[in-house]
């Protein structure tokens, strides 16, 4: 293992980033801090704002160092979820207690961004092309964040060979898990219309609830698949049923439901939405069905990239990471369209929780791991 004492320290930058209140969508100060850290390292930094209300505006940062050779991209986000109430200290004032730095974003994912910046300091500027793809809107709608960054990269002719997303993928200890894929996600709203009337005169009304119940019953009985080699089974969950009828003697005019489907790479969001539409129209002709696909499933099959990452992790932690596709969505679902994409970062036990914290030693080791990954990834591809 490398001597951590000889490595650039990511702790100070982690603290400066935490100190910037950057509830999604993040703008301004937190990007100023990151830009100030990148420019002395030779990065050309471009910041831009995309989108309008209600899902924008969103600030993004694209930083590039080097020209030619292999191109390695690190991706992440500076926005954080609202801290909530009940913290032991100000969530945007980094506080060290024992061996932990507490603050919102410590592990999700300001610490990983700081670790990557520290890692770049160890890599010669002529080793290849390095870019940072950083958004202020991963925790929010994610409409004008990484997708806008990908468009900006395409306009500039930037095409990474490999991409690492610094999400907190470790579960119990740093390096015990990396993500090589994620399931897709689609939310679907079903609205069934009827005709309001008095319950004593049902022939003069049209109750939409039985039709909606029939729709949901068929949907609930669906078994989409039994899983694949790398993915758990897809699942459909009914997440809301709404009638909004305060009266006991009134047949309502409308009944609505919402579904959330998490699906593996046997399906597409559009195909699943079409299947739900067909069921709804069969039981409730004229029902309104609206689907929003927030991401398709993706898989970076195990190979040279995941092996490279695993080797760096084992070198510094002694652990052989599990390759996984579990968990929710991340911006890797967009970046995977560009090149092989893998996620690896800090321990996720406190993300989105009160008193979120990162171990100082984990920050230092993560920086060393990232440096090894970056060094190896920039080596010329084998013929």
Coordinates of C-alpha atoms in Angstrom, one line a residue:
X1 CA 0.0 0.0 0.0
X2 CA 1.2 3.6 -0.6
X3 CA 2.0 5.7 2.3
X4 CA -1.0 8.0 2.8
X5 CA 1.2 10.6 4.4
X6 CA 2.8 11.3 1.1
X7 CA -0.5 11.9 -0.8
X8 CA -2.3 15.2 -1.3
X9 CA -4.9 15.6 1.4
X10 CA -8.6 15.8 0.4
X11 CA -9.8 16.7 3.9
X12 CA -9.5 20.5 3.6
X13 CA -11.4 20.6 0.2
X14 CA -14.1 18.3 1.6
X15 CA -14.6 20.8 4.5
X16 CA -14.7 23.8 2.1
X17 CA -17.3 22.1 0.0
X18 CA -19.5 21.0 2.9
X19 CA -19.4 24.6 4.2
X20 CA -21.3 25.7 1.1
X21 CA -25.0 25.3 1.5
X22 CA -25.9 23.6 -1.8
X23 CA -29.4 22.2 -1.5
X24 CA -30.5 21.0 -4.9
X25 CA -30.4 22.6 -7.3
X26 CA -27.0 23.9 -6.3
X27 CA -25.5 27.1 -7.7
X28 CA -22.8 29.6 -7.0
X29 CA -20.5 29.2 -4.0
X30 CA -19.9 25.5 -4.0
X31 CA -18.9 25.7 -7.7
X32 CA -16.6 28.6 -6.9
X33 CA -14.8 26.4 -4.4
X34 CA -14.4 23.5 -6.8
X35 CA -13.2 25.8 -9.6
X36 CA -10.6 27.4 -7.4
X37 CA -9.2 23.9 -6.6
X38 CA -9.1 22.8 -10.2
X39 CA -7.6 25.8 -12.0
X40 CA -4.2 25.5 -10.3
X41 CA -4.0 21.9 -11.4
X42 CA -4.2 22.9 -15.1
X43 CA -8.0 22.4 -15.7
X44 CA -9.9 24.5 -18.1
X45 CA -13.2 25.1 -16.3
X46 CA -16.5 25.8 -18.0
X47 CA -19.5 26.6 -15.9
X48 CA -23.0 27.1 -17.4
X49 CA -26.6 27.3 -16.3
X50 CA -29.3 25.3 -18.0
X51 CA -33.0 25.2 -17.9
X52 CA -35.8 27.2 -16.4
X53 CA -38.4 26.7 -13.7
X54 CA -39.8 24.4 -12.4
X55 CA -36.9 22.0 -13.0
X56 CA -34.2 24.7 -13.4
X57 CA -32.1 26.7 -13.5
X58 CA -29.3 24.3 -12.8
X59 CA -25.6 25.1 -12.7
X60 CA -23.1 22.6 -14.1
X61 CA -19.3 22.4 -14.4
X62 CA -17.2 20.8 -17.0
X63 CA -13.4 20.8 -16.4
X64 CA -10.9 19.3 -18.8
X65 CA -7.1 18.9 -18.4
X66 CA -4.8 17.6 -21.1
X67 CA -5.2 16.8 -24.8
X68 CA -5.0 13.5 -26.6
X69 CA -4.3 10.1 -25.3
X70 CA -6.8 8.2 -23.2
X71 CA -9.7 10.2 -21.8
X72 CA -10.8 9.4 -18.3
X73 CA -13.9 11.2 -16.9
X74 CA -14.9 11.5 -13.2
X75 CA -18.6 12.4 -12.7
X76 CA -20.5 13.6 -9.6
X77 CA -22.8 16.2 -8.1
X78 CA -22.4 19.1 -5.7
X79 CA -26.0 19.4 -4.8
X80 CA -27.3 17.8 -1.6
X81 CA -30.7 16.9 -0.2
X82 CA -32.2 19.2 2.5
X83 CA -30.6 18.5 5.9
X84 CA -33.8 18.3 7.9
X85 CA -34.0 19.1 11.7
X86 CA -32.2 17.4 14.6
X87 CA -28.5 17.6 13.7
X88 CA -26.0 17.7 16.5
X89 CA -24.3 20.7 14.7
X90 CA -24.9 23.0 11.8
X91 CA -25.2 20.6 8.7
X92 CA -23.3 23.2 6.6
X93 CA -20.5 23.7 9.1
X94 CA -18.0 20.8 8.9
X95 CA -17.3 19.5 12.3
X96 CA -14.7 16.9 13.2
X97 CA -15.7 14.6 16.1
X98 CA -13.2 11.8 16.6
X99 CA -12.2 10.4 13.2
X100 CA -15.3 11.7 11.4
X101 CA -16.2 14.8 9.5
X102 CA -19.8 15.6 9.9
X103 CA -21.8 17.7 7.4
X104 CA -24.4 17.4 4.7
X105 CA -22.8 16.0 1.6
X106 CA -19.8 14.4 3.4
X107 CA -20.3 11.1 1.7
X108 CA -22.9 12.0 -0.9
X109 CA -20.8 13.1 -2.6
X110 CA -18.6 16.1 -1.8
X111 CA -16.0 13.9 -0.1
X112 CA -15.6 11.8 -3.3
X113 CA -15.1 14.9 -5.4
X114 CA -12.5 16.2 -3.1
X115 CA -10.8 12.8 -3.1
X116 CA -10.7 12.8 -6.9
X117 CA -9.2 16.3 -7.0
X118 CA -6.5 15.2 -4.6
X119 CA -5.9 12.1 -6.8
X120 CA -5.4 14.2 -9.9
X121 CA -2.5 16.1 -8.2
X122 CA -0.5 12.8 -8.3
X123 CA -1.0 12.3 -12.0
X124 CA 1.2 14.1 -14.6
X125 CA -0.7 16.5 -16.7
X126 CA 0.7 15.0 -19.9
X127 CA -0.5 11.5 -19.0
X128 CA -3.7 11.9 -21.0
X129 CA -7.0 13.7 -20.9
X130 CA -8.9 14.0 -17.6
X131 CA -12.3 15.6 -17.2
X132 CA -14.8 16.3 -14.4
X133 CA -18.5 16.2 -15.1
X134 CA -20.1 17.9 -12.2
X135 CA -23.8 18.9 -11.8
X136 CA -25.8 20.8 -9.3
X137 CA -28.9 18.7 -9.9
X138 CA -28.6 15.0 -9.3
X139 CA -30.7 14.9 -6.1
X140 CA -33.5 16.8 -7.9
X141 CA -35.3 16.2 -11.2
X142 CA -32.0 15.7 -13.0
X143 CA -33.4 17.3 -16.2
X144 CA -30.9 20.0 -16.8
X145 CA -27.9 18.5 -15.0
X146 CA -25.8 15.6 -16.4
X147 CA -27.9 15.4 -19.5
X148 CA -27.0 19.0 -20.3
X149 CA -23.4 18.3 -19.6
X150 CA -23.4 15.4 -22.0
X151 CA -24.8 17.7 -24.7
X152 CA -22.1 20.3 -24.0
X153 CA -19.4 17.6 -24.3
X154 CA -20.9 16.4 -27.6
X155 CA -20.8 20.0 -28.9
X156 CA -17.1 20.2 -27.9
X157 CA -16.2 16.8 -29.4
X158 CA -15.3 15.4 -26.0
X159 CA -15.8 11.6 -25.7
X160 CA -14.4 9.8 -22.7
X161 CA -13.0 6.3 -23.0
X162 CA -14.0 5.4 -19.4
X163 CA -16.1 7.1 -16.7
X164 CA -16.2 6.7 -12.9
X165 CA -19.1 8.1 -10.9
X166 CA -18.2 8.8 -7.3
X167 CA -21.4 7.8 -5.7
X168 CA -21.1 6.2 -2.2
X169 CA -21.3 2.6 -3.2
X170 CA -19.5 1.0 -0.3
X171 CA -21.8 -0.6 2.3
X172 CA -20.0 -1.6 5.4
X173 CA -16.4 -0.7 4.6
X174 CA -14.6 1.3 1.9
X175 CA -14.3 -0.8 -1.2
X176 CA -16.6 -3.6 -0.4
X177 CA -18.9 -2.9 -3.3
X178 CA -18.8 -1.2 -6.7
X179 CA -21.8 -0.7 -9.1
X180 CA -21.5 -2.0 -12.6
X181 CA -25.1 -1.2 -13.5
X182 CA -28.4 0.0 -12.2
X183 CA -32.1 -0.8 -12.8
X184 CA -34.2 1.6 -14.8
X185 CA -37.1 3.6 -13.3
X186 CA -40.5 4.7 -14.7
X187 CA -43.3 6.3 -12.8
X188 CA -46.8 6.0 -14.2
X189 CA -50.0 8.0 -13.3
X190 CA -53.4 6.5 -14.0
X191 CA -56.5 8.7 -13.9
X192 CA -59.9 7.1 -14.4
X193 CA -62.9 9.3 -15.0
X194 CA -66.5 8.7 -14.0
X195 CA -69.6 10.7 -13.3
X196 CA -70.4 12.1 -9.8
X197 CA -73.8 11.3 -8.3
X198 CA -75.7 10.3 -5.2
X199 CA -75.0 6.8 -3.8
X200 CA -78.8 6.2 -3.6
X201 CA -79.1 6.7 -7.3
X202 CA -76.2 4.8 -8.8
X203 CA -77.9 4.5 -12.2
X204 CA -77.5 8.3 -12.6
X205 CA -73.8 8.2 -11.8
X206 CA -70.7 6.3 -13.0
X207 CA -68.3 5.1 -10.3
X208 CA -64.7 5.0 -11.5
X209 CA -63.3 3.2 -8.5
X210 CA -64.2 -0.4 -9.5
X211 CA -62.6 0.1 -12.9
X212 CA -59.4 1.5 -11.3
X213 CA -59.4 -1.5 -8.8
X214 CA -59.6 -3.9 -11.7
X215 CA -56.7 -2.2 -13.4
X216 CA -54.6 -2.3 -10.3
X217 CA -55.5 -5.9 -9.6
X218 CA -54.2 -7.1 -13.0
X219 CA -51.1 -5.0 -12.6
X220 CA -50.4 -6.3 -9.1
X221 CA -50.6 -9.9 -10.5
X222 CA -47.8 -9.2 -13.0
X223 CA -44.5 -10.9 -12.6
X224 CA -42.2 -9.1 -14.9
X225 CA -39.2 -11.5 -14.7
X226 CA -37.2 -13.7 -12.4
X227 CA -34.1 -11.5 -12.6
X228 CA -30.9 -12.0 -14.6
X229 CA -27.3 -12.9 -14.0
X230 CA -26.6 -9.4 -12.8
X231 CA -30.0 -7.9 -11.9
X232 CA -32.6 -8.7 -9.3
X233 CA -36.2 -9.2 -10.5
X234 CA -38.0 -6.2 -11.8
X235 CA -40.9 -5.0 -9.6
X236 CA -44.0 -2.9 -9.9
X237 CA -45.2 -1.0 -6.8
X238 CA -48.5 0.8 -6.4
X239 CA -47.3 4.0 -4.6
X240 CA -50.5 6.0 -4.3
X241 CA -54.3 5.7 -4.7
X242 CA -56.4 8.9 -4.6
X243 CA -60.1 9.6 -4.8
X244 CA -60.3 12.7 -2.7
X245 CA -64.0 12.1 -1.7
X246 CA -64.9 13.6 1.7
X247 CA -68.5 12.7 1.5
X248 CA -70.0 9.3 2.4
X249 CA -73.0 9.6 0.2
X250 CA -71.4 10.7 -3.1
X251 CA -70.1 8.6 -5.9
X252 CA -66.8 10.3 -7.0
X253 CA -66.1 11.7 -10.4
X254 CA -62.5 10.5 -10.6
X255 CA -60.1 7.9 -9.1
X256 CA -56.3 8.0 -9.6
X257 CA -53.3 5.8 -8.9
X258 CA -49.6 6.1 -9.2
X259 CA -47.1 3.3 -10.0
X260 CA -43.3 3.0 -9.7
X261 CA -41.5 0.4 -11.7
X262 CA -37.9 -0.5 -11.2
X263 CA -36.8 -2.7 -14.1
X264 CA -33.7 -4.6 -15.3
X265 CA -32.2 -4.8 -18.7
X266 CA -34.9 -7.2 -20.0
X267 CA -37.2 -4.2 -20.3
X268 CA -37.5 -0.6 -21.5
X269 CA -39.4 2.2 -19.9
X270 CA -41.5 2.8 -23.0
X271 CA -42.5 -0.9 -23.3
X272 CA -43.5 -1.1 -19.7
X273 CA -45.6 2.1 -20.0
X274 CA -47.3 0.7 -23.1
X275 CA -48.2 -2.5 -21.2
X276 CA -49.8 -0.5 -18.4
X277 CA -51.6 1.7 -20.9
X278 CA -53.1 -1.4 -22.6
X279 CA -54.3 -2.8 -19.2
X280 CA -55.8 0.5 -18.2
X281 CA -57.7 1.0 -21.5
X282 CA -59.1 -2.6 -21.4
X283 CA -60.6 -2.1 -17.9
X284 CA -61.3 1.6 -18.1
X285 CA -61.6 2.9 -21.6
X286 CA -60.6 6.5 -21.9
X287 CA -58.4 6.4 -18.8
X288 CA -55.5 8.9 -18.9
X289 CA -52.1 7.2 -18.5
X290 CA -49.0 9.4 -18.1
X291 CA -45.5 7.8 -17.9
X292 CA -42.2 9.4 -17.0
X293 CA -39.1 7.4 -17.6
X294 CA -36.3 8.7 -15.3
X295 CA -33.8 6.3 -16.6
X296 CA -33.2 3.0 -18.5
X297 CA -31.4 0.1 -17.0
X298 CA -27.7 -0.2 -17.9
X299 CA -24.9 -2.7 -17.4
X300 CA -21.2 -2.4 -17.8
X301 CA -20.3 -6.0 -18.1
X302 CA -17.4 -7.1 -15.9
X303 CA -14.1 -6.7 -17.8
X304 CA -10.9 -4.7 -17.9
X305 CA -12.4 -1.5 -16.3
X306 CA -14.1 -3.2 -13.3
X307 CA -11.0 -5.3 -12.9
X308 CA -8.8 -2.2 -12.8
X309 CA -10.9 -0.6 -10.1
X310 CA -11.1 -3.8 -8.1
X311 CA -7.3 -4.1 -8.2
X312 CA -6.8 -0.6 -6.9
X313 CA -9.3 -1.2 -4.1
X314 CA -7.7 -4.4 -3.1
X315 CA -4.2 -2.8 -3.1
X316 CA -5.3 -0.2 -0.6
X317 CA -7.9 -2.0 1.5
X318 CA -7.2 -5.7 1.1
X319 CA -10.8 -6.1 0.0
X320 CA -12.1 -7.7 -3.2
X321 CA -15.2 -5.6 -4.0
X322 CA -18.5 -7.2 -4.8
X323 CA -19.8 -6.2 -8.3
X324 CA -23.4 -5.1 -7.9
X325 CA -26.4 -3.5 -9.7
X326 CA -28.5 -2.9 -6.6
X327 CA -29.9 0.4 -5.3
X328 CA -31.7 3.3 -6.9
X329 CA -30.8 5.3 -10.0
X330 CA -27.9 7.6 -10.4
X331 CA -26.5 9.8 -13.2
X332 CA -24.5 6.8 -14.4
X333 CA -27.7 5.9 -16.3
X334 CA -27.0 8.9 -18.6
X335 CA -23.2 8.6 -18.7
X336 CA -23.2 4.9 -19.6
X337 CA -24.4 5.9 -23.1
X338 CA -21.0 7.5 -23.7
X339 CA -18.6 4.8 -22.5
X340 CA -18.1 2.0 -20.0
X341 CA -19.2 3.5 -16.7
X342 CA -18.7 2.2 -13.1
X343 CA -19.6 3.7 -9.8
X344 CA -17.4 3.6 -6.7
X345 CA -17.2 5.8 -3.7
X346 CA -17.4 6.1 0.1
X347 CA -19.5 4.2 2.7
X348 CA -23.1 5.0 2.2
X349 CA -24.4 4.3 5.7
X350 CA -25.1 7.9 6.6
X351 CA -26.1 9.4 3.2
X352 CA -29.3 11.4 3.4
X353 CA -29.4 10.9 7.2
X354 CA -29.0 13.3 10.1
X355 CA -25.4 13.9 11.1
X356 CA -24.0 12.5 7.8
X357 CA -20.3 11.8 8.2
X358 CA -17.2 10.5 6.5
X359 CA -14.2 8.9 8.1
X360 CA -11.0 11.0 7.5
X361 CA -9.0 7.8 6.8
X362 CA -11.6 6.7 4.2
X363 CA -11.2 10.1 2.4
X364 CA -7.4 9.6 2.3
X365 CA -7.6 6.0 1.1
X366 CA -10.2 6.9 -1.5
X367 CA -7.9 9.5 -2.9
X368 CA -5.1 7.0 -3.2
X369 CA -7.4 4.4 -4.8
X370 CA -8.7 7.1 -7.3
X371 CA -5.1 8.0 -8.1
X372 CA -4.2 4.4 -8.9
X373 CA -7.4 4.0 -11.0
X374 CA -6.6 7.2 -12.9
X375 CA -3.0 6.2 -13.6
X376 CA -3.9 2.8 -14.9
X377 CA -6.9 4.0 -16.9
X378 CA -4.8 6.6 -18.8
X379 CA -2.4 3.9 -20.0
X380 CA -2.7 3.3 -23.8
X381 CA -5.3 0.6 -24.6
X382 CA -3.9 -2.8 -25.3
X383 CA -3.9 -3.7 -29.0

